[in-house]
Amino acid sequence: MLDELKEEVYLANLELPKHGLIKYTWGNVSGLDSNKELFVIKPSGVNYDSLKPSDMIVVDLNGKIIEGSLNPSSDTPTHAVLYRKLSEVRGIVHTHSPWATVWAQAGQDVHAMGTTHADTFYGTVPCTRLLTQAEINKSYEEETGNVIVDTFIDRNINPNEITGVLVHSHGPFTWGKSASSAVMNAVVLEEVCKMNLYTKMLNANSIDLPKNLLDKHFLRKHGSNAYYGQGTHNI
Amino acid sequence: MLDELKEEVYLANLELPKHGLIKYTWGNVSGLDSNKELFVIKPSGVNYDSLKPSDMIVVDLNGKIIEGSLNPSSDTPTHAVLYRKLSEVRGIVHTHSPWATVWAQAGQDVHAMGTTHADTFYGTVPCTRLLTQAEINKSYEEETGNVIVDTFIDRNINPNEITGVLVHSHGPFTWGKSASSAVMNAVVLEEVCKMNLYTKMLNANSIDLPKNLLDKHFLRKHGSNAYYGQGTHNI
Amino acid sequence: MLDELKEEVYLANLELPKHGLIKYTWGNVSGLDSNKELFVIKPSGVNYDSLKPSDMIVVDLNGKIIEGSLNPSSDTPTHAVLYRKLSEVRGIVHTHSPWATVWAQAGQDVHAMGTTHADTFYGTVPCTRLLTQAEINKSYEEETGNVIVDTFIDRNINPNEITGVLVHSHGPFTWGKSASSAVMNAVVLEEVCKMNLYTKMLNANSIDLPKNLLDKHFLRKHGSNAYYGQGTHNI
Amino acid sequence: MLDELKEEVYLANLELPKHGLIKYTWGNVSGLDSNKELFVIKPSGVNYDSLKPSDMIVVDLNGKIIEGSLNPSSDTPTHAVLYRKLSEVRGIVHTHSPWATVWAQAGQDVHAMGTTHADTFYGTVPCTRLLTQAEINKSYEEETGNVIVDTFIDRNINPNEITGVLVHSHGPFTWGKSASSAVMNAVVLEEVCKMNLYTKMLNANSIDLPKNLLDKHFLRKHGSNAYYGQGTHNI
């Protein structure tokens, strides 16, 4: 079932090592079915070299396995929460990519410091708070999803405009309108995390991108007035 | 039309991913026709993997499309300004290469700190001011070209000797006597941005290259008395 | 003799250049026989390009050559000490991988600052003291093994939970339940050394990972209640 | 003439891009004939992709061309000085490799901070003073060689034990008993420059390697009592 989506999610998973976002099996990509009732995700701890499209696991939005003989990614409950609560998301990526993980370990938000950031993220990419002991004990991976969603609600951030987050002391999650779009957002987040760290080292007083440049760059690539590329771009 | 130039510009565009200057479609190269009335530029948002010479767009010096079915790079008006106002420029490159972008985000000029810089750039590579709200509203990409040109005029910098610039909070533009020469200058700028940042980290009191070494290295590779390589080297 | 183990150790040695952990011959991997009486190790100073499984040297737990026409790695006495004293270790890796070597040169322990660390190491990876003049004179490589073991005893660290160490001013040693598992631990140590250094640069006040997250991540991958991957994971 | 040496020098030149030491044509390797009267060097400004063994230029110890139709490297007079004055040197490398160039730009000596350094260099790799205006005017490349030699004489450094130098604000030169040995020393210098910079960032109070460890590591690989590898190792 869902063979086309499995192929798409499989290919998106292969993008992770290609873009240097992961070592070994430290990452996973999922993609949502068009009916928004099932999603397809990488099996847990399986090497990318031996991965096949048919290895992909089909689960429902509660993370229950619908099809597949392998264990799904241990982060499956996190993906499930995000699909349930972020209504326009169709693909999700989690990695321990080094630059984004550095910012997660430092517990810091990633401010827009340049147009590279603004081309993809419409403002600050937030870092969540740490999970509490109770949350870790209860259902760690599901609570990871909840703390992500709460961060966006509490700080009034639109997840269709800021398509990624850092989980404190852990690493990045990104999402998008498809599995491959979520991977692209993971690549951008990794690159801006690298560039912003060095920007701060070069000039400790570096300012955030002015709002007018943030608007210009985000809106020339996203939304109804976009004019970058050969067509329209959305989340 | 301009098939030879299209091939040249196509090949110069492929140099960008090869030298690690871009991710995805974050860059573009153009080249000027020998009559200096038309230039050829990469289409907007097209992947390098699928790019063909025939995809290149021919535009005039006002950025109007003369031939080509795809949208040209969204930065085309910036290229057009530079070709109109910098009379010896025959090729232009724009990227978001990380080290140069870090300096652009920090809003800092790149001083000559070593002979690697002096072999290509005859002094400080400037960083522009930020664009004003009015400039962003009016015609953002064209005004980006204008602020580049104004920076060289206001600071009395010769664009044939300093063949690149950082646009504040955005990234580098470089140029040269051909599309491939402009790419080479982009590679050098990226490398000196990396090396100078680390030089400052290692020794916060590092000095600029003395004028006599700057002269020696630039002039042994450029101008009528050049003796490096197998022939002459100009802009 | 031990042809299967030679092949395994040979393949594990090839992982070192593949993962960017070594230049030239700056590293070695060994693996212990199932009888725990002999181990197989790379020959000294032989290039990885020309290495063959049959070049591997068989030595006993005192480092005496049992089979092989080449000299074994000069670090063989260090491996021998570790196999004699760390009873569950079946594979050992030594490299001069740059990020771990930086921490060794700085003489600093590597604290758990994120879940990437906690997925593999159950707490701080220690840095040994410097060897004394007497230890260097006596039997340098053997004393290197002794100072590693003493560090774990003196600081009450379990070598089955912290499967690596930095030797002060020298570089990392890692170990595991097999040669390839020891290589994986070397890759993880290198990655966390890189990420932790930048974390400290980004936020000099970055905290260690809370104990509850350390427990959660280590124990979901290791021990009897592990649920990551497709089976159980131990040292 | 000297076909075997041309092949050796050609292959050693190809090692430079392979090890990431150069971009474009920013480096050169030479090798001395066994009679110590002629040396073979890369032509100036020729791309590595199109380089052939027969392109190598034969010059005498005054840098005069003996055979070859192309211009030799513009740094040929520097190589000539080193061959004339450092009697045991048989191969020389010059690059603008980024980490070593950073230290040259910072004008700082590279202290031995770890055993990686001590395995190759028996103490501090010096950075020269800047050349004077008179030296630049007179014969720049030859005076670059002279300032290198003077640095070793003035500071009483043995060039057979410290087989490299940083030329202030320029970049590294390394040498050895052959062209390929000189390349290996260039790789080591690049790696220790990278590691030492980060060591200082991690711990501003990092100490130099104690003399007893420096002796142990250098002498187990070099000189009459060497026991690393499968044979003897000298300069």
PDB file of C-alpha atoms in Angstrom, chain A residues 119 217 219-222 225-233, chain B residues 24-28 42-46 71-75:
ATOM      1  CA  ASP A 119      14.342  33.000   1.711  1.00  0.00           C
ATOM      2  CA  HIS A 217      13.038  37.846   0.649  1.00  0.00           C
ATOM      3  CA  LEU A 219       7.583  36.996   0.128  1.00  0.00           C
ATOM      4  CA  ARG A 220       9.426  36.923  -3.189  1.00  0.00           C
ATOM      5  CA  LYS A 221       9.664  33.131  -2.769  1.00  0.00           C
ATOM      6  CA  HIS A 222       6.464  32.306  -0.836  1.00  0.00           C
ATOM      7  CA  ASN A 225       3.020  37.341  -4.932  1.00  0.00           C
ATOM      8  CA  ALA A 226       6.087  35.103  -5.209  1.00  0.00           C
ATOM      9  CA  TYR A 227       8.155  35.752  -8.307  1.00  0.00           C
ATOM     10  CA  TYR A 228      11.263  33.590  -7.675  1.00  0.00           C
ATOM     11  CA  GLY A 229      11.644  30.407  -9.728  1.00  0.00           C
ATOM     12  CA  GLN A 230       9.350  28.995 -12.385  1.00  0.00           C
ATOM     13  CA  GLY A 231       6.156  28.769 -10.327  1.00  0.00           C
ATOM     14  CA  THR A 232       4.662  29.329  -6.908  1.00  0.00           C
ATOM     15  CA  HIS A 233       6.244  28.394  -3.615  1.00  0.00           C
TER      16      HIS A 233
ATOM     17  CA  TYR B  24      20.352  23.881  -4.466  1.00  0.00           C
ATOM     18  CA  THR B  25      19.745  26.894  -6.751  1.00  0.00           C
ATOM     19  CA  TRP B  26      21.292  29.579  -4.552  1.00  0.00           C
ATOM     20  CA  GLY B  27      23.451  31.178  -7.193  1.00  0.00           C
ATOM     21  CA  ASN B  28      23.662  32.378 -10.740  1.00  0.00           C
ATOM     22  CA  LYS B  42      20.761  31.161 -15.667  1.00  0.00           C
ATOM     23  CA  PRO B  43      17.004  30.613 -15.354  1.00  0.00           C
ATOM     24  CA  SER B  44      15.522  31.142 -11.886  1.00  0.00           C
ATOM     25  CA  GLY B  45      15.226  28.233  -9.463  1.00  0.00           C
ATOM     26  CA  VAL B  46      16.248  25.492 -11.926  1.00  0.00           C
ATOM     27  CA  ASN B  71      12.064  33.052 -16.128  1.00  0.00           C
ATOM     28  CA  PRO B  72      15.593  34.424 -15.800  1.00  0.00           C
ATOM     29  CA  SER B  73      17.264  34.579 -12.402  1.00  0.00           C
ATOM     30  CA  SER B  74      15.391  36.899 -10.050  1.00  0.00           C
ATOM     31  CA  ASP B  75      18.715  38.726  -9.662  1.00  0.00           C
TER      32      ASP B  75
END
